[in-house]
Amino acid sequence: MNRLDDIPALRAEFPQLARRIHGKPLVYFDNANTAQKPQLVIDAVSDYYRLHNANVARAVHTLGEEATTLYEATRDKLARFVGARSREEVVFTRGTTEAVNLVAYSFLRPTLKPGDEILVSRMEHHANIVPWQLVAAETGAKVVPAPITASGELDVEGTVALMNPRTRLVGLVHVSNALGTVNPVAEIIAAAKARGIATLIDGSQAVPHFRVDVAALDCDFYVLTGHKLFAPTGTGALIARRALLDAMPPFMGGGEMIRKVSFEGTTFNDPPHKFEPGTPNIAGFIGLGAAIDWLQAIGMDAIAAREARLRDAMRAALAAVDGLRLVGDARARAAVFSFVVEGAHAHDLATLLDHDGIAVRSGHHCAHPTMQFFGVPATARASLAFYNTEDEIAVFIDALAKARRMLA
Ligand code: PLP
């Protein structure tokens, strides 16, 4: 039997899901912001501190070896989980944001010239816009927005038409956090590759929801963040081609990333350690390893199938709400829904929903250019995970109707 066949038992693995908020059972529809953590992940973190606490890759004593083994095991697990070509291609970072900055500063900036272009879609999270703007401002390069359509899909033809000999990198979100759109990343990677352009895919919202195979996608860089993957905050990764990592200079200097330091000159460690200075979030990465084991035991295909059912139920339910407009309604979408409701500000809606125990996000979702494109200052966003239920969707829809009446 799969754990998904017994949702109450699966939900019982998440202590937070048993909480009551303002006297009502919590309906947690803010998974795109951060996902809740199963007890097993919490235990892995506390076991590290209770039993194994030691620094990694430094001590030969037993605790040091235990900590290093547990920590490095996550690299193998993550490499398998996302289909990396090897464990050396998995660089641990604090999350997606740090991973994109690492690529911007280490890969792109050293060779970026005035007039060079970085092509990113209009539906990117700020984490896949601002690091490029920073290195572009220093070098005279520019960030070019790739077009999207009124339904929140990538304009593939328009995007490919913008690729030219000055384009140095294409950055694209795999699943949009603001719209829920699932992008045709393989098509864009192939088009960029055929033109000799580097590619970075932001997989923050993809890896928690379906199986990803980075080697098959054949992108140069794939970035992800652990806390959306049911793991602790401050964990994440850059998956990158080994040859590129070999050629890239370090991003930050310090301990662990070196081979030999002298005042005459310093030599650096091999990737991935070259990019991992200092003491990392050891407990967090051990928690990430536990989260991956747990997800794989359930199975990403089973998770994707369940979420597709929840998505369709939510889409149908939202379509029946008077005065509600979806912001982005792509054909290929995740169970992430941004919407505006006539006469109600998104923050007021989210506040009233919270009074009914329902957690949704309201705001710009770190995607100002996406909001500008749709001409809205903010949206409310409901984002589901496989532990959510159709009953929760019904509670949410009732609360939404009630909130709308109150705000009318
Ligand atoms: N990219 C996308 C699509 C996201 O949804 C997020 C988080 O909201 C990020 C990047 C940034 O992730 P982090 O803040 O964990 O670095």
Short mmCIF file of C-alpha atoms and ligand atoms in Angstrom, two decimals:
data_model
loop_
_atom_site.label_atom_id
_atom_site.label_comp_id
_atom_site.label_asym_id
_atom_site.label_seq_id
_atom_site.Cartn_x
_atom_site.Cartn_y
_atom_site.Cartn_z
CA MET A 1 0.00 0.00 0.00
CA ASN A 2 1.22 3.48 -0.84
CA ARG A 3 1.15 6.11 1.90
CA LEU A 4 -1.06 8.22 -0.38
CA ASP A 5 -3.81 5.61 -0.03
CA ASP A 6 -4.20 6.67 3.60
CA ILE A 7 -4.16 10.46 3.65
CA PRO A 8 -5.22 10.82 7.32
CA ALA A 9 -2.23 8.67 8.34
CA LEU A 10 0.06 10.62 6.02
CA ARG A 11 -1.20 13.93 7.44
CA ALA A 12 -0.57 12.62 10.94
CA GLU A 13 3.14 12.55 10.03
CA PHE A 14 3.03 16.38 9.95
CA PRO A 15 2.65 17.82 13.46
CA GLN A 16 1.78 21.25 12.04
CA LEU A 17 -1.22 19.95 10.12
CA ALA A 18 -2.94 19.08 13.41
CA ARG A 19 -2.84 22.71 14.55
CA ARG A 20 -5.93 24.83 15.01
CA ILE A 21 -5.77 28.46 13.95
CA HIS A 22 -8.33 30.85 15.47
CA GLY A 23 -10.12 27.75 16.71
CA LYS A 24 -10.40 26.19 13.22
CA PRO A 25 -8.43 23.27 11.78
CA LEU A 26 -5.47 24.59 9.80
CA VAL A 27 -5.90 24.45 6.02
CA TYR A 28 -2.37 24.97 4.79
CA PHE A 29 -2.54 26.30 1.21
CA ASP A 30 0.80 28.14 1.23
CA ASN A 31 3.04 25.32 0.09
CA ALA A 32 4.65 27.33 -2.71
CA ASN A 33 5.94 29.66 -0.02
CA THR A 34 7.32 26.89 2.13
CA ALA A 35 6.18 23.32 2.73
CA GLN A 36 5.46 21.76 6.12
CA LYS A 37 7.95 19.21 7.48
CA PRO A 38 7.18 15.60 8.33
CA GLN A 39 8.16 14.32 11.78
CA LEU A 40 10.84 12.17 10.18
CA VAL A 41 12.64 15.28 8.91
CA ILE A 42 12.30 17.00 12.28
CA ASP A 43 13.69 13.85 13.93
CA ALA A 44 16.64 13.70 11.53
CA VAL A 45 17.56 17.27 12.46
CA SER A 46 17.17 16.74 16.20
CA ASP A 47 19.00 13.37 16.07
CA TYR A 48 21.97 15.11 14.52
CA TYR A 49 22.11 17.58 17.40
CA ARG A 50 21.29 14.94 20.02
CA LEU A 51 23.63 12.22 18.82
CA HIS A 52 26.05 13.15 16.07
CA ASN A 53 26.81 16.86 16.44
CA ALA A 54 30.29 17.55 15.01
CA ASN A 55 31.71 19.55 12.15
CA VAL A 56 31.96 17.93 8.72
CA ALA A 57 35.06 17.04 6.68
CA ARG A 58 37.46 18.15 9.42
CA ALA A 59 37.61 15.76 12.33
CA VAL A 60 38.80 12.16 12.30
CA HIS A 61 36.96 11.34 15.52
CA THR A 62 33.85 9.17 15.44
CA LEU A 63 31.33 11.98 15.72
CA GLY A 64 33.06 13.90 12.93
CA GLU A 65 32.90 10.84 10.71
CA GLU A 66 29.25 10.21 11.53
CA ALA A 67 28.31 13.82 10.79
CA THR A 68 30.26 13.81 7.52
CA THR A 69 28.76 10.50 6.41
CA LEU A 70 25.20 11.67 7.10
CA TYR A 71 25.79 15.05 5.48
CA GLU A 72 27.51 13.69 2.37
CA ALA A 73 24.84 10.99 1.99
CA THR A 74 22.41 13.80 1.16
CA ARG A 75 24.56 14.70 -1.84
CA ASP A 76 24.14 11.15 -3.21
CA LYS A 77 20.42 11.18 -2.45
CA LEU A 78 19.88 14.53 -4.11
CA ALA A 79 21.99 13.52 -7.14
CA ARG A 80 19.77 10.45 -7.63
CA PHE A 81 16.57 12.36 -6.86
CA VAL A 82 17.08 14.95 -9.60
CA GLY A 83 19.01 12.77 -12.05
CA ALA A 84 22.32 14.61 -11.75
CA ARG A 85 25.11 13.06 -13.79
CA SER A 86 27.28 12.64 -10.68
CA ARG A 87 27.48 13.65 -7.01
CA GLU A 88 30.29 16.07 -7.90
CA GLU A 89 27.78 18.10 -9.91
CA VAL A 90 25.71 18.80 -6.79
CA VAL A 91 26.84 21.99 -5.03
CA PHE A 92 25.11 22.65 -1.73
CA THR A 93 23.85 26.19 -1.28
CA ARG A 94 21.57 27.98 1.16
CA GLY A 95 18.79 27.78 -1.40
CA THR A 96 17.83 28.81 -4.90
CA THR A 97 18.77 32.45 -4.35
CA GLU A 98 22.36 31.64 -3.45
CA ALA A 99 22.60 29.12 -6.30
CA VAL A 100 21.57 31.70 -8.93
CA ASN A 101 23.98 34.25 -7.46
CA LEU A 102 26.76 31.67 -7.59
CA VAL A 103 26.16 31.17 -11.32
CA ALA A 104 25.80 34.92 -11.96
CA TYR A 105 29.04 35.82 -10.19
CA SER A 106 31.21 32.77 -10.87
CA PHE A 107 30.08 31.61 -14.28
CA LEU A 108 28.82 34.69 -16.07
CA ARG A 109 30.42 37.80 -14.66
CA PRO A 110 34.07 36.95 -15.46
CA THR A 111 33.34 36.88 -19.19
CA LEU A 112 30.35 39.21 -19.47
CA LYS A 113 30.92 42.10 -21.90
CA PRO A 114 29.05 45.31 -22.71
CA GLY A 115 26.13 44.50 -25.01
CA ASP A 116 25.86 40.88 -23.85
CA GLU A 117 22.33 39.74 -23.03
CA ILE A 118 20.79 37.53 -20.37
CA LEU A 119 17.34 36.34 -21.39
CA VAL A 120 14.85 35.59 -18.59
CA SER A 121 11.09 35.23 -18.79
CA ARG A 122 8.60 37.76 -17.48
CA MET A 123 7.34 35.18 -15.01
CA GLU A 124 10.58 34.76 -13.05
CA HIS A 125 10.93 35.03 -9.30
CA HIS A 126 13.15 37.97 -8.33
CA ALA A 127 15.84 35.39 -7.47
CA ASN A 128 16.18 34.71 -11.21
CA ILE A 129 16.18 38.38 -12.23
CA VAL A 130 18.07 40.50 -9.72
CA PRO A 131 21.40 38.57 -9.62
CA TRP A 132 21.58 38.96 -13.42
CA GLN A 133 20.78 42.66 -13.15
CA LEU A 134 23.60 43.09 -10.64
CA VAL A 135 26.25 41.50 -12.86
CA ALA A 136 24.82 43.22 -15.95
CA ALA A 137 25.08 46.63 -14.26
CA GLU A 138 28.75 45.99 -13.47
CA THR A 139 29.66 44.89 -16.98
CA GLY A 140 27.42 46.83 -19.37
CA ALA A 141 25.38 43.75 -20.25
CA LYS A 142 21.58 43.79 -20.16
CA VAL A 143 18.76 41.60 -18.93
CA VAL A 144 16.17 41.00 -21.65
CA PRO A 145 12.63 39.88 -20.70
CA ALA A 146 11.20 36.95 -22.64
CA PRO A 147 7.50 37.29 -23.47
CA ILE A 148 4.58 35.51 -21.83
CA THR A 149 0.96 35.32 -22.94
CA ALA A 150 -2.26 36.60 -21.34
CA SER A 151 -2.95 33.10 -20.03
CA GLY A 152 0.43 33.04 -18.29
CA GLU A 153 2.25 30.72 -20.67
CA LEU A 154 5.73 31.26 -22.02
CA ASP A 155 5.63 32.59 -25.58
CA VAL A 156 8.05 29.96 -26.86
CA GLU A 157 8.37 31.34 -30.38
CA GLY A 158 8.86 34.87 -29.06
CA THR A 159 11.46 33.63 -26.57
CA VAL A 160 13.44 31.70 -29.16
CA ALA A 161 13.27 34.72 -31.51
CA LEU A 162 15.08 36.78 -28.85
CA MET A 163 18.02 34.35 -28.69
CA ASN A 164 20.89 35.87 -30.67
CA PRO A 165 24.69 35.84 -30.78
CA ARG A 166 24.83 38.33 -27.87
CA THR A 167 22.69 36.09 -25.62
CA ARG A 168 24.95 34.53 -22.99
CA LEU A 169 22.43 32.75 -20.81
CA VAL A 170 18.75 31.87 -20.76
CA GLY A 171 17.12 31.62 -17.32
CA LEU A 172 13.70 30.06 -16.98
CA VAL A 173 11.52 28.97 -14.11
CA HIS A 174 10.41 25.32 -14.38
CA VAL A 175 7.14 25.98 -12.51
CA SER A 176 6.10 29.58 -11.85
CA ASN A 177 5.46 30.35 -8.18
CA ALA A 178 3.28 33.31 -9.14
CA LEU A 179 1.13 31.67 -11.84
CA GLY A 180 1.48 27.92 -11.45
CA THR A 181 2.56 27.56 -15.09
CA VAL A 182 4.67 24.50 -15.93
CA ASN A 183 7.09 25.68 -18.60
CA PRO A 184 8.32 23.68 -21.61
CA VAL A 185 11.87 23.84 -20.30
CA ALA A 186 13.22 21.02 -22.49
CA GLU A 187 12.21 22.90 -25.64
CA ILE A 188 13.85 26.13 -24.49
CA ILE A 189 17.02 24.33 -23.34
CA ALA A 190 17.31 22.60 -26.74
CA ALA A 191 16.81 25.89 -28.61
CA ALA A 192 19.41 27.65 -26.45
CA LYS A 193 21.87 24.78 -26.72
CA ALA A 194 21.61 24.74 -30.51
CA ARG A 195 22.75 28.39 -30.42
CA GLY A 196 25.55 27.83 -27.92
CA ILE A 197 23.72 29.69 -25.13
CA ALA A 198 24.01 28.56 -21.50
CA THR A 199 20.83 27.63 -19.63
CA LEU A 200 19.71 27.88 -16.02
CA ILE A 201 16.44 26.35 -14.86
CA ASP A 202 14.86 27.42 -11.58
CA GLY A 203 13.38 24.19 -10.24
CA SER A 204 12.27 25.55 -6.84
CA GLN A 205 8.60 24.80 -7.49
CA ALA A 206 9.14 21.74 -9.69
CA VAL A 207 11.11 19.26 -7.58
CA PRO A 208 8.50 19.05 -4.80
CA HIS A 209 5.77 18.09 -7.26
CA PHE A 210 7.03 15.81 -10.02
CA ARG A 211 10.02 13.77 -11.11
CA VAL A 212 12.83 15.86 -12.56
CA ASP A 213 15.70 14.43 -14.60
CA VAL A 214 18.38 17.07 -14.93
CA ALA A 215 20.63 14.94 -17.14
CA ALA A 216 17.76 14.31 -19.57
CA LEU A 217 16.84 18.01 -19.59
CA ASP A 218 20.48 18.68 -20.49
CA CYS A 219 20.56 22.19 -19.00
CA ASP A 220 23.82 23.67 -17.79
CA PHE A 221 22.48 24.72 -14.39
CA TYR A 222 19.48 23.57 -12.36
CA VAL A 223 18.74 25.22 -9.01
CA LEU A 224 16.47 24.24 -6.15
CA THR A 225 15.67 25.07 -2.56
CA GLY A 226 15.16 22.59 0.29
CA HIS A 227 12.43 24.24 2.35
CA LYS A 228 9.84 23.83 -0.40
CA LEU A 229 10.86 20.18 -0.56
CA PHE A 230 9.62 19.44 2.99
CA ALA A 231 13.17 20.00 4.31
CA PRO A 232 14.71 22.67 6.56
CA THR A 233 15.31 26.24 5.49
CA GLY A 234 18.82 27.29 4.53
CA THR A 235 19.36 24.26 2.30
CA GLY A 236 19.40 24.02 -1.47
CA ALA A 237 21.56 23.14 -4.42
CA LEU A 238 23.05 24.08 -7.71
CA ILE A 239 23.28 21.14 -10.11
CA ALA A 240 25.82 22.03 -12.80
CA ARG A 241 27.91 20.43 -15.52
CA ARG A 242 31.21 19.27 -14.06
CA ALA A 243 33.24 20.90 -16.84
CA LEU A 244 31.66 24.26 -16.08
CA LEU A 245 32.25 23.89 -12.33
CA ASP A 246 35.89 22.99 -13.05
CA ALA A 247 36.35 26.16 -15.07
CA MET A 248 34.46 28.52 -12.75
CA PRO A 249 36.36 30.50 -10.10
CA PRO A 250 35.18 30.18 -6.48
CA PHE A 251 32.19 32.28 -5.47
CA MET A 252 33.22 32.80 -1.84
CA GLY A 253 36.51 32.07 -0.09
CA GLY A 254 37.21 30.45 3.24
CA GLY A 255 37.79 27.08 4.86
CA GLU A 256 36.98 23.79 3.12
CA MET A 257 37.01 25.26 -0.39
CA ILE A 258 40.81 25.26 -0.56
CA ARG A 259 43.50 22.65 -1.20
CA LYS A 260 46.45 24.67 0.10
CA VAL A 261 46.65 28.21 1.41
CA SER A 262 49.78 30.28 1.57
CA PHE A 263 50.45 33.99 1.33
CA GLU A 264 52.23 33.30 -1.95
CA GLY A 265 49.06 31.84 -3.45
CA THR A 266 46.15 29.53 -2.71
CA THR A 267 44.93 26.52 -4.62
CA PHE A 268 41.34 25.40 -4.54
CA ASN A 269 39.53 22.19 -3.78
CA ASP A 270 37.73 20.25 -6.52
CA PRO A 271 34.02 20.84 -7.18
CA PRO A 272 31.65 20.73 -5.45
CA HIS A 273 33.73 21.66 -2.36
CA LYS A 274 35.36 24.57 -4.22
CA PHE A 275 31.98 26.31 -3.93
CA GLU A 276 31.18 25.36 -0.34
CA PRO A 277 33.27 27.49 2.03
CA GLY A 278 32.73 27.45 5.76
CA THR A 279 30.64 25.29 8.05
CA PRO A 280 27.37 24.48 6.29
CA ASN A 281 23.85 23.92 7.61
CA ILE A 282 24.76 20.33 8.52
CA ALA A 283 21.53 19.53 10.37
CA GLY A 284 19.49 21.07 7.56
CA PHE A 285 21.14 18.99 4.86
CA ILE A 286 20.72 15.82 6.92
CA GLY A 287 17.04 16.81 7.13
CA LEU A 288 16.99 17.29 3.36
CA GLY A 289 18.34 13.76 2.92
CA ALA A 290 15.55 12.43 5.15
CA ALA A 291 12.95 14.38 3.16
CA ILE A 292 14.23 12.92 -0.11
CA ASP A 293 14.17 9.35 1.26
CA TRP A 294 10.63 9.93 2.45
CA LEU A 295 9.47 11.43 -0.89
CA GLN A 296 11.01 8.57 -2.81
CA ALA A 297 9.31 6.01 -0.60
CA ILE A 298 5.99 7.60 -1.56
CA GLY A 299 7.05 8.02 -5.18
CA MET A 300 7.13 11.24 -7.17
CA ASP A 301 4.85 9.83 -9.87
CA ALA A 302 2.18 8.96 -7.29
CA ILE A 303 2.59 12.44 -5.78
CA ALA A 304 2.21 14.07 -9.20
CA ALA A 305 -0.92 12.03 -9.93
CA ARG A 306 -2.55 12.98 -6.63
CA GLU A 307 -1.67 16.65 -7.06
CA ALA A 308 -3.12 16.61 -10.58
CA ARG A 309 -6.45 15.47 -9.12
CA LEU A 310 -6.32 18.17 -6.44
CA ARG A 311 -5.37 20.74 -9.07
CA ASP A 312 -8.33 19.83 -11.29
CA ALA A 313 -10.74 19.88 -8.35
CA MET A 314 -9.43 23.27 -7.26
CA ARG A 315 -9.55 24.68 -10.79
CA ALA A 316 -13.18 23.61 -11.18
CA ALA A 317 -14.14 24.94 -7.75
CA LEU A 318 -12.49 28.33 -8.37
CA ALA A 319 -14.25 28.65 -11.74
CA ALA A 320 -17.58 28.61 -9.90
CA VAL A 321 -16.68 31.49 -7.53
CA ASP A 322 -18.43 34.73 -8.55
CA GLY A 323 -16.16 37.68 -9.21
CA LEU A 324 -12.96 35.63 -9.04
CA ARG A 325 -10.40 35.93 -11.81
CA LEU A 326 -7.44 33.62 -12.11
CA VAL A 327 -4.18 35.41 -12.81
CA GLY A 328 -2.54 32.95 -15.16
CA ASP A 329 -4.44 29.96 -16.40
CA ALA A 330 -1.92 27.94 -18.37
CA ARG A 331 -2.87 24.60 -19.91
CA ALA A 332 0.08 22.94 -18.20
CA ARG A 333 -0.10 24.00 -14.59
CA ALA A 334 0.67 22.93 -11.05
CA ALA A 335 -1.77 23.10 -8.14
CA VAL A 336 -0.80 26.75 -7.58
CA PHE A 337 -3.54 29.32 -8.16
CA SER A 338 -3.12 33.09 -8.16
CA PHE A 339 -6.35 35.05 -8.22
CA VAL A 340 -8.01 38.37 -7.64
CA VAL A 341 -11.55 38.87 -6.38
CA GLU A 342 -13.64 41.85 -7.47
CA GLY A 343 -13.87 44.51 -4.76
CA ALA A 344 -11.49 42.73 -2.36
CA HIS A 345 -7.83 43.47 -1.76
CA ALA A 346 -5.68 40.33 -1.70
CA HIS A 347 -4.33 41.12 1.79
CA ASP A 348 -7.86 41.60 3.17
CA LEU A 349 -8.92 38.29 1.63
CA ALA A 350 -5.91 36.49 3.10
CA THR A 351 -6.60 38.02 6.53
CA LEU A 352 -10.24 36.91 6.50
CA LEU A 353 -9.26 33.44 5.29
CA ASP A 354 -6.77 33.23 8.15
CA HIS A 355 -9.61 33.85 10.58
CA ASP A 356 -11.11 30.65 9.20
CA GLY A 357 -7.83 28.79 9.70
CA ILE A 358 -6.80 28.97 6.04
CA ALA A 359 -3.25 29.95 5.12
CA VAL A 360 -2.85 31.49 1.66
CA ARG A 361 -0.27 34.00 0.55
CA SER A 362 -1.14 37.46 -0.67
CA GLY A 363 1.14 39.97 -2.34
CA HIS A 364 3.43 40.09 -5.35
CA HIS A 365 5.04 36.69 -4.69
CA CYS A 366 8.53 38.12 -5.37
CA ALA A 367 7.47 38.51 -8.99
CA HIS A 368 6.93 42.25 -9.59
CA PRO A 369 7.36 41.99 -13.38
CA THR A 370 4.71 39.24 -13.53
CA MET A 371 2.27 41.39 -11.54
CA GLN A 372 3.09 44.38 -13.79
CA PHE A 373 2.37 42.27 -16.87
CA PHE A 374 -1.06 41.33 -15.53
CA GLY A 375 -1.74 44.88 -14.30
CA VAL A 376 -2.39 43.87 -10.70
CA PRO A 377 -0.53 45.07 -7.60
CA ALA A 378 -1.04 41.78 -5.79
CA THR A 379 -2.89 38.48 -5.92
CA ALA A 380 -4.04 35.93 -3.40
CA ARG A 381 -2.38 32.57 -3.98
CA ALA A 382 -3.49 29.14 -2.91
CA SER A 383 -0.82 26.49 -3.41
CA LEU A 384 -1.47 22.85 -2.61
CA ALA A 385 0.68 19.87 -1.75
CA PHE A 386 -0.20 16.19 -1.81
CA TYR A 387 -1.16 16.24 1.88
CA ASN A 388 -4.04 18.60 1.10
CA THR A 389 -7.50 17.20 0.54
CA GLU A 390 -10.70 17.79 -1.41
CA ASP A 391 -12.44 18.51 1.90
CA GLU A 392 -9.99 21.34 2.49
CA ILE A 393 -10.77 22.71 -0.96
CA ALA A 394 -14.47 22.76 0.00
CA VAL A 395 -13.69 24.56 3.28
CA PHE A 396 -11.57 27.07 1.38
CA ILE A 397 -14.25 27.78 -1.24
CA ASP A 398 -16.90 28.34 1.47
CA ALA A 399 -14.57 30.67 3.37
CA LEU A 400 -13.78 32.54 0.16
CA ALA A 401 -17.49 33.13 -0.53
CA LYS A 402 -17.94 34.31 3.07
CA ALA A 403 -14.94 36.65 2.83
CA ARG A 404 -16.24 38.07 -0.41
CA ARG A 405 -19.64 38.83 1.14
CA MET A 406 -17.95 40.56 4.07
CA LEU A 407 -15.75 42.69 1.83
CA ALA A 408 -18.50 43.58 -0.68
N1 PLP B 1 12.41 30.73 -7.39
C1 PLP B 1 11.12 30.40 -7.21
C2 PLP B 1 10.30 29.98 -8.38
C3 PLP B 1 10.57 30.45 -5.93
O1 PLP B 1 9.29 30.13 -5.75
C4 PLP B 1 11.39 30.84 -4.85
C5 PLP B 1 10.83 30.95 -3.48
O2 PLP B 1 9.77 31.50 -3.27
C6 PLP B 1 12.72 31.16 -5.09
C7 PLP B 1 13.20 31.09 -6.38
C8 PLP B 1 13.65 31.58 -3.99
O3 PLP B 1 13.90 30.52 -3.12
P1 PLP B 1 14.75 30.76 -1.79
O4 PLP B 1 14.17 31.98 -1.13
O5 PLP B 1 14.54 29.53 -0.99
O6 PLP B 1 16.16 30.96 -2.21
#
